[in-house]
Amino acid sequence: GFDDVPFDGILGLGYPRRTITGANPIFDNLWKQGVISEPVFAFYLSSQKENGSVVMFGGVNRAYYKGELNWVPVSQVGSWHINIDSISMNGTVVACKRGCRPSWIRGPLSAWPR
């Protein structure tokens, strides 16, 4: 469980058809109700406690990045999967030199040892 982890909660951003309870995720509700102007959400992840991280709905705040954003299409409709050939910083490949693979394995529960 999550008894020993220091966070306040979980914000589900999955596609509606993937929810266990059948509930509409908050992002979909915001868009359907016209609360946000664009069907976009973004994250700014900070290592500083004072400034903190940010989740943005309805657009991206330019104060949190420099340069251009690169939009990447999902590779599987109904999921947030994307294809990645490599991850670079300042022109140097730092991860996924030969492409990235998912960090989880899916399958029926009956196939997994208990």
Short mmCIF file of N, CA and C in Angstrom, two decimals:
data_model
loop_
_atom_site.label_atom_id
_atom_site.label_comp_id
_atom_site.label_asym_id
_atom_site.label_seq_id
_atom_site.Cartn_x
_atom_site.Cartn_y
_atom_site.Cartn_z
N GLY A 1 0.79 -1.18 0.00
CA GLY A 1 0.00 0.00 0.00
C GLY A 1 0.84 1.25 0.00
N PHE A 2 0.17 2.32 0.32
CA PHE A 2 0.80 3.64 0.32
C PHE A 2 0.91 4.21 1.72
N ASP A 3 0.91 3.37 2.74
CA ASP A 3 0.93 3.84 4.12
C ASP A 3 2.19 4.61 4.48
N ASP A 4 3.32 4.25 3.92
CA ASP A 4 4.59 4.84 4.32
C ASP A 4 5.15 5.85 3.33
N VAL A 5 4.34 6.33 2.41
CA VAL A 5 4.85 7.29 1.43
C VAL A 5 4.31 8.69 1.72
N PRO A 6 5.18 9.70 1.55
CA PRO A 6 4.79 11.07 1.92
C PRO A 6 4.13 11.85 0.77
N PHE A 7 2.89 11.52 0.45
CA PHE A 7 2.16 12.34 -0.52
C PHE A 7 0.72 12.47 -0.06
N ASP A 8 0.01 13.42 -0.68
CA ASP A 8 -1.35 13.73 -0.26
C ASP A 8 -2.42 12.95 -0.98
N GLY A 9 -2.11 12.42 -2.15
CA GLY A 9 -3.12 11.69 -2.89
C GLY A 9 -2.66 11.35 -4.30
N ILE A 10 -3.56 10.78 -5.07
CA ILE A 10 -3.28 10.39 -6.45
C ILE A 10 -4.28 11.10 -7.35
N LEU A 11 -3.80 11.72 -8.41
CA LEU A 11 -4.65 12.39 -9.38
C LEU A 11 -4.66 11.55 -10.65
N GLY A 12 -5.78 10.94 -10.94
CA GLY A 12 -5.89 10.08 -12.12
C GLY A 12 -6.04 10.88 -13.40
N LEU A 13 -5.17 10.64 -14.36
CA LEU A 13 -5.23 11.32 -15.65
C LEU A 13 -5.33 10.34 -16.80
N GLY A 14 -5.84 9.15 -16.52
CA GLY A 14 -5.99 8.14 -17.55
C GLY A 14 -7.16 8.44 -18.47
N TYR A 15 -7.20 7.74 -19.57
CA TYR A 15 -8.33 7.85 -20.48
C TYR A 15 -9.58 7.27 -19.80
N PRO A 16 -10.77 7.83 -20.11
CA PRO A 16 -12.00 7.37 -19.44
C PRO A 16 -12.25 5.87 -19.54
N ARG A 17 -11.97 5.27 -20.68
CA ARG A 17 -12.27 3.83 -20.84
C ARG A 17 -11.35 2.95 -20.00
N ARG A 18 -10.28 3.51 -19.44
CA ARG A 18 -9.34 2.72 -18.66
C ARG A 18 -9.58 2.83 -17.16
N THR A 19 -10.58 3.60 -16.74
CA THR A 19 -10.83 3.73 -15.31
C THR A 19 -11.49 2.46 -14.78
N ILE A 20 -11.14 2.09 -13.59
CA ILE A 20 -11.69 0.88 -12.98
C ILE A 20 -13.15 1.08 -12.58
N THR A 21 -13.47 2.27 -12.07
CA THR A 21 -14.82 2.53 -11.55
C THR A 21 -15.78 3.04 -12.61
N GLY A 22 -15.27 3.41 -13.79
CA GLY A 22 -16.13 3.97 -14.82
C GLY A 22 -16.34 5.47 -14.67
N ALA A 23 -15.69 6.08 -13.70
CA ALA A 23 -15.81 7.53 -13.49
C ALA A 23 -15.05 8.29 -14.57
N ASN A 24 -15.53 9.49 -14.88
CA ASN A 24 -14.81 10.35 -15.81
C ASN A 24 -13.64 11.00 -15.08
N PRO A 25 -12.43 10.90 -15.62
CA PRO A 25 -11.28 11.56 -14.99
C PRO A 25 -11.46 13.08 -14.96
N ILE A 26 -10.80 13.74 -14.02
CA ILE A 26 -10.96 15.18 -13.83
C ILE A 26 -10.66 15.96 -15.10
N PHE A 27 -9.64 15.58 -15.85
CA PHE A 27 -9.27 16.30 -17.06
C PHE A 27 -10.42 16.28 -18.07
N ASP A 28 -11.05 15.13 -18.25
CA ASP A 28 -12.18 15.02 -19.19
C ASP A 28 -13.35 15.87 -18.72
N ASN A 29 -13.61 15.89 -17.43
CA ASN A 29 -14.70 16.72 -16.90
C ASN A 29 -14.43 18.20 -17.13
N LEU A 30 -13.20 18.64 -16.90
CA LEU A 30 -12.86 20.05 -17.12
C LEU A 30 -13.08 20.44 -18.58
N TRP A 31 -12.68 19.58 -19.51
CA TRP A 31 -12.84 19.86 -20.93
C TRP A 31 -14.31 19.86 -21.34
N LYS A 32 -15.06 18.85 -20.93
CA LYS A 32 -16.48 18.74 -21.30
C LYS A 32 -17.31 19.89 -20.74
N GLN A 33 -16.94 20.40 -19.57
CA GLN A 33 -17.68 21.50 -18.95
C GLN A 33 -17.24 22.87 -19.44
N GLY A 34 -16.24 22.92 -20.32
CA GLY A 34 -15.77 24.19 -20.86
C GLY A 34 -14.93 25.01 -19.89
N VAL A 35 -14.42 24.38 -18.86
CA VAL A 35 -13.63 25.08 -17.85
C VAL A 35 -12.23 25.41 -18.38
N ILE A 36 -11.70 24.57 -19.27
CA ILE A 36 -10.38 24.81 -19.84
C ILE A 36 -10.51 25.11 -21.33
N SER A 37 -9.61 25.95 -21.86
CA SER A 37 -9.71 26.40 -23.25
C SER A 37 -9.09 25.45 -24.26
N GLU A 38 -8.19 24.58 -23.82
CA GLU A 38 -7.55 23.61 -24.71
C GLU A 38 -7.52 22.25 -24.02
N PRO A 39 -7.62 21.15 -24.79
CA PRO A 39 -7.54 19.82 -24.18
C PRO A 39 -6.08 19.42 -23.95
N VAL A 40 -5.41 20.17 -23.08
CA VAL A 40 -3.98 19.99 -22.83
C VAL A 40 -3.72 20.00 -21.33
N PHE A 41 -2.84 19.11 -20.88
CA PHE A 41 -2.32 19.24 -19.52
C PHE A 41 -0.82 19.06 -19.56
N ALA A 42 -0.14 19.67 -18.59
CA ALA A 42 1.32 19.64 -18.58
C ALA A 42 1.82 19.61 -17.15
N PHE A 43 3.06 19.19 -17.00
CA PHE A 43 3.69 19.13 -15.68
C PHE A 43 4.97 19.94 -15.68
N TYR A 44 5.23 20.61 -14.58
CA TYR A 44 6.53 21.19 -14.30
C TYR A 44 7.01 20.51 -13.03
N LEU A 45 8.13 19.82 -13.12
CA LEU A 45 8.65 19.08 -11.97
C LEU A 45 9.84 19.82 -11.39
N SER A 46 9.74 20.19 -10.13
CA SER A 46 10.78 20.95 -9.45
C SER A 46 11.41 20.13 -8.34
N SER A 47 12.69 20.31 -8.15
CA SER A 47 13.38 19.65 -7.04
C SER A 47 13.41 20.54 -5.80
N GLN A 48 12.88 21.75 -5.91
CA GLN A 48 12.89 22.70 -4.81
C GLN A 48 11.57 22.68 -4.06
N LYS A 49 11.63 22.51 -2.75
CA LYS A 49 10.41 22.51 -1.94
C LYS A 49 9.71 23.86 -1.96
N GLU A 50 10.50 24.94 -1.96
CA GLU A 50 9.92 26.29 -1.89
C GLU A 50 9.03 26.60 -3.08
N ASN A 51 9.51 26.30 -4.28
CA ASN A 51 8.75 26.61 -5.49
C ASN A 51 7.79 25.51 -5.87
N GLY A 52 8.15 24.29 -5.62
CA GLY A 52 7.27 23.15 -5.87
C GLY A 52 7.03 22.85 -7.33
N SER A 53 6.40 21.72 -7.56
CA SER A 53 6.03 21.29 -8.90
C SER A 53 4.63 21.80 -9.21
N VAL A 54 4.27 21.75 -10.50
CA VAL A 54 2.99 22.31 -10.94
C VAL A 54 2.36 21.37 -11.96
N VAL A 55 1.04 21.19 -11.87
CA VAL A 55 0.29 20.54 -12.93
C VAL A 55 -0.61 21.63 -13.53
N MET A 56 -0.62 21.73 -14.86
CA MET A 56 -1.36 22.77 -15.56
C MET A 56 -2.45 22.13 -16.42
N PHE A 57 -3.64 22.67 -16.37
CA PHE A 57 -4.76 22.20 -17.18
C PHE A 57 -5.19 23.29 -18.15
N GLY A 58 -5.43 22.94 -19.41
CA GLY A 58 -5.95 23.89 -20.39
C GLY A 58 -4.89 24.65 -21.16
N GLY A 59 -3.64 24.35 -20.95
CA GLY A 59 -2.55 25.02 -21.65
C GLY A 59 -1.25 24.84 -20.91
N VAL A 60 -0.22 25.48 -21.43
CA VAL A 60 1.11 25.39 -20.84
C VAL A 60 1.59 26.80 -20.53
N ASN A 61 2.05 27.03 -19.32
CA ASN A 61 2.55 28.33 -18.91
C ASN A 61 4.01 28.48 -19.35
N ARG A 62 4.27 29.44 -20.22
CA ARG A 62 5.61 29.64 -20.78
C ARG A 62 6.64 30.02 -19.72
N ALA A 63 6.21 30.43 -18.56
CA ALA A 63 7.15 30.77 -17.49
C ALA A 63 7.92 29.55 -17.00
N TYR A 64 7.44 28.35 -17.33
CA TYR A 64 8.05 27.13 -16.83
C TYR A 64 8.99 26.44 -17.81
N TYR A 65 9.23 27.02 -18.98
CA TYR A 65 10.16 26.40 -19.92
C TYR A 65 10.77 27.44 -20.84
N LYS A 66 11.89 27.08 -21.46
CA LYS A 66 12.56 27.92 -22.44
C LYS A 66 12.60 27.16 -23.76
N GLY A 67 12.60 27.88 -24.86
CA GLY A 67 12.69 27.24 -26.16
C GLY A 67 11.33 26.80 -26.67
N GLU A 68 11.36 25.80 -27.53
CA GLU A 68 10.14 25.29 -28.16
C GLU A 68 9.71 23.98 -27.52
N LEU A 69 8.41 23.76 -27.51
CA LEU A 69 7.87 22.47 -27.07
C LEU A 69 7.78 21.55 -28.28
N ASN A 70 8.05 20.29 -28.07
CA ASN A 70 7.88 19.28 -29.12
C ASN A 70 6.68 18.43 -28.75
N TRP A 71 5.67 18.44 -29.60
CA TRP A 71 4.47 17.65 -29.36
C TRP A 71 4.67 16.28 -29.98
N VAL A 72 4.33 15.25 -29.24
CA VAL A 72 4.52 13.87 -29.69
C VAL A 72 3.17 13.16 -29.65
N PRO A 73 2.76 12.53 -30.76
CA PRO A 73 1.48 11.81 -30.74
C PRO A 73 1.58 10.53 -29.91
N VAL A 74 0.47 10.14 -29.34
CA VAL A 74 0.46 8.86 -28.62
C VAL A 74 0.57 7.74 -29.65
N SER A 75 1.22 6.66 -29.27
CA SER A 75 1.40 5.55 -30.21
C SER A 75 0.30 4.52 -30.09
N GLN A 76 -0.53 4.65 -29.07
CA GLN A 76 -1.63 3.71 -28.85
C GLN A 76 -2.83 4.52 -28.36
N VAL A 77 -3.88 4.59 -29.19
CA VAL A 77 -5.07 5.35 -28.82
C VAL A 77 -5.67 4.78 -27.54
N GLY A 78 -6.04 5.67 -26.62
CA GLY A 78 -6.61 5.23 -25.35
C GLY A 78 -5.58 5.05 -24.26
N SER A 79 -4.33 5.41 -24.55
CA SER A 79 -3.25 5.27 -23.57
C SER A 79 -2.27 6.41 -23.79
N TRP A 80 -1.45 6.69 -22.81
CA TRP A 80 -0.46 7.76 -22.93
C TRP A 80 0.89 7.22 -23.42
N HIS A 81 0.92 6.11 -24.10
CA HIS A 81 2.17 5.55 -24.63
C HIS A 81 2.70 6.42 -25.77
N ILE A 82 4.01 6.64 -25.78
CA ILE A 82 4.67 7.32 -26.88
C ILE A 82 5.90 6.52 -27.28
N ASN A 83 6.33 6.67 -28.53
CA ASN A 83 7.55 6.02 -28.99
C ASN A 83 8.73 6.94 -28.70
N ILE A 84 9.80 6.38 -28.12
CA ILE A 84 11.00 7.15 -27.80
C ILE A 84 12.20 6.41 -28.38
N ASP A 85 12.97 7.11 -29.21
CA ASP A 85 14.20 6.53 -29.75
C ASP A 85 15.36 6.73 -28.79
N SER A 86 15.42 7.90 -28.15
CA SER A 86 16.47 8.18 -27.17
C SER A 86 16.08 9.43 -26.39
N ILE A 87 16.76 9.66 -25.27
CA ILE A 87 16.57 10.86 -24.46
C ILE A 87 17.91 11.56 -24.37
N SER A 88 17.93 12.85 -24.77
CA SER A 88 19.18 13.61 -24.81
C SER A 88 19.10 14.87 -23.97
N MET A 89 20.26 15.28 -23.46
CA MET A 89 20.40 16.56 -22.78
C MET A 89 21.63 17.24 -23.35
N ASN A 90 21.45 18.47 -23.83
CA ASN A 90 22.56 19.23 -24.42
C ASN A 90 23.30 18.44 -25.49
N GLY A 91 22.56 17.70 -26.30
CA GLY A 91 23.14 16.97 -27.41
C GLY A 91 23.75 15.62 -27.07
N THR A 92 23.71 15.22 -25.80
CA THR A 92 24.27 13.94 -25.37
C THR A 92 23.15 12.99 -24.98
N VAL A 93 23.16 11.79 -25.55
CA VAL A 93 22.15 10.79 -25.19
C VAL A 93 22.39 10.34 -23.76
N VAL A 94 21.37 10.49 -22.91
CA VAL A 94 21.51 10.13 -21.49
C VAL A 94 20.68 8.90 -21.13
N ALA A 95 19.77 8.49 -21.99
CA ALA A 95 18.94 7.31 -21.70
C ALA A 95 18.37 6.77 -23.01
N CYS A 96 18.01 5.52 -22.97
CA CYS A 96 17.32 4.86 -24.10
C CYS A 96 18.13 4.93 -25.40
N LYS A 97 19.39 4.60 -25.33
CA LYS A 97 20.26 4.68 -26.52
C LYS A 97 19.73 3.85 -27.68
N ARG A 98 19.07 2.75 -27.39
CA ARG A 98 18.51 1.90 -28.44
C ARG A 98 16.99 1.85 -28.36
N GLY A 99 16.39 2.91 -27.87
CA GLY A 99 14.95 2.97 -27.72
C GLY A 99 14.55 2.56 -26.31
N CYS A 100 13.38 2.97 -25.90
CA CYS A 100 12.88 2.66 -24.56
C CYS A 100 11.83 1.56 -24.62
N ARG A 101 11.75 0.82 -23.58
CA ARG A 101 10.76 -0.24 -23.45
C ARG A 101 9.91 0.04 -22.22
N PRO A 102 8.68 -0.46 -22.18
CA PRO A 102 7.84 -0.22 -21.00
C PRO A 102 8.45 -0.84 -19.75
N SER A 103 8.19 -0.20 -18.62
CA SER A 103 8.75 -0.69 -17.36
C SER A 103 7.77 -1.61 -16.63
N TRP A 104 6.75 -2.03 -17.29
CA TRP A 104 5.79 -2.95 -16.68
C TRP A 104 5.48 -4.07 -17.66
N ILE A 105 4.94 -5.14 -17.13
CA ILE A 105 4.54 -6.27 -17.95
C ILE A 105 3.06 -6.52 -17.68
N ARG A 106 2.29 -6.62 -18.73
CA ARG A 106 0.85 -6.85 -18.58
C ARG A 106 0.52 -8.30 -18.86
N GLY A 107 -0.54 -8.76 -18.22
CA GLY A 107 -0.99 -10.11 -18.48
C GLY A 107 -2.12 -10.46 -17.53
N PRO A 108 -2.80 -11.56 -17.78
CA PRO A 108 -3.89 -11.96 -16.89
C PRO A 108 -3.34 -12.33 -15.51
N LEU A 109 -4.08 -11.99 -14.46
CA LEU A 109 -3.65 -12.29 -13.10
C LEU A 109 -3.40 -13.78 -12.89
N SER A 110 -4.15 -14.61 -13.60
CA SER A 110 -4.00 -16.06 -13.43
C SER A 110 -2.62 -16.56 -13.89
N ALA A 111 -1.92 -15.77 -14.71
CA ALA A 111 -0.61 -16.18 -15.21
C ALA A 111 0.53 -15.83 -14.26
N TRP A 112 0.26 -15.06 -13.22
CA TRP A 112 1.31 -14.60 -12.31
C TRP A 112 1.35 -15.43 -11.04
N PRO A 113 2.54 -15.83 -10.62
CA PRO A 113 2.64 -16.58 -9.35
C PRO A 113 2.27 -15.68 -8.17
N ARG A 114 1.69 -16.27 -7.16
CA ARG A 114 1.28 -15.48 -5.99
C ARG A 114 2.22 -15.67 -4.85
#
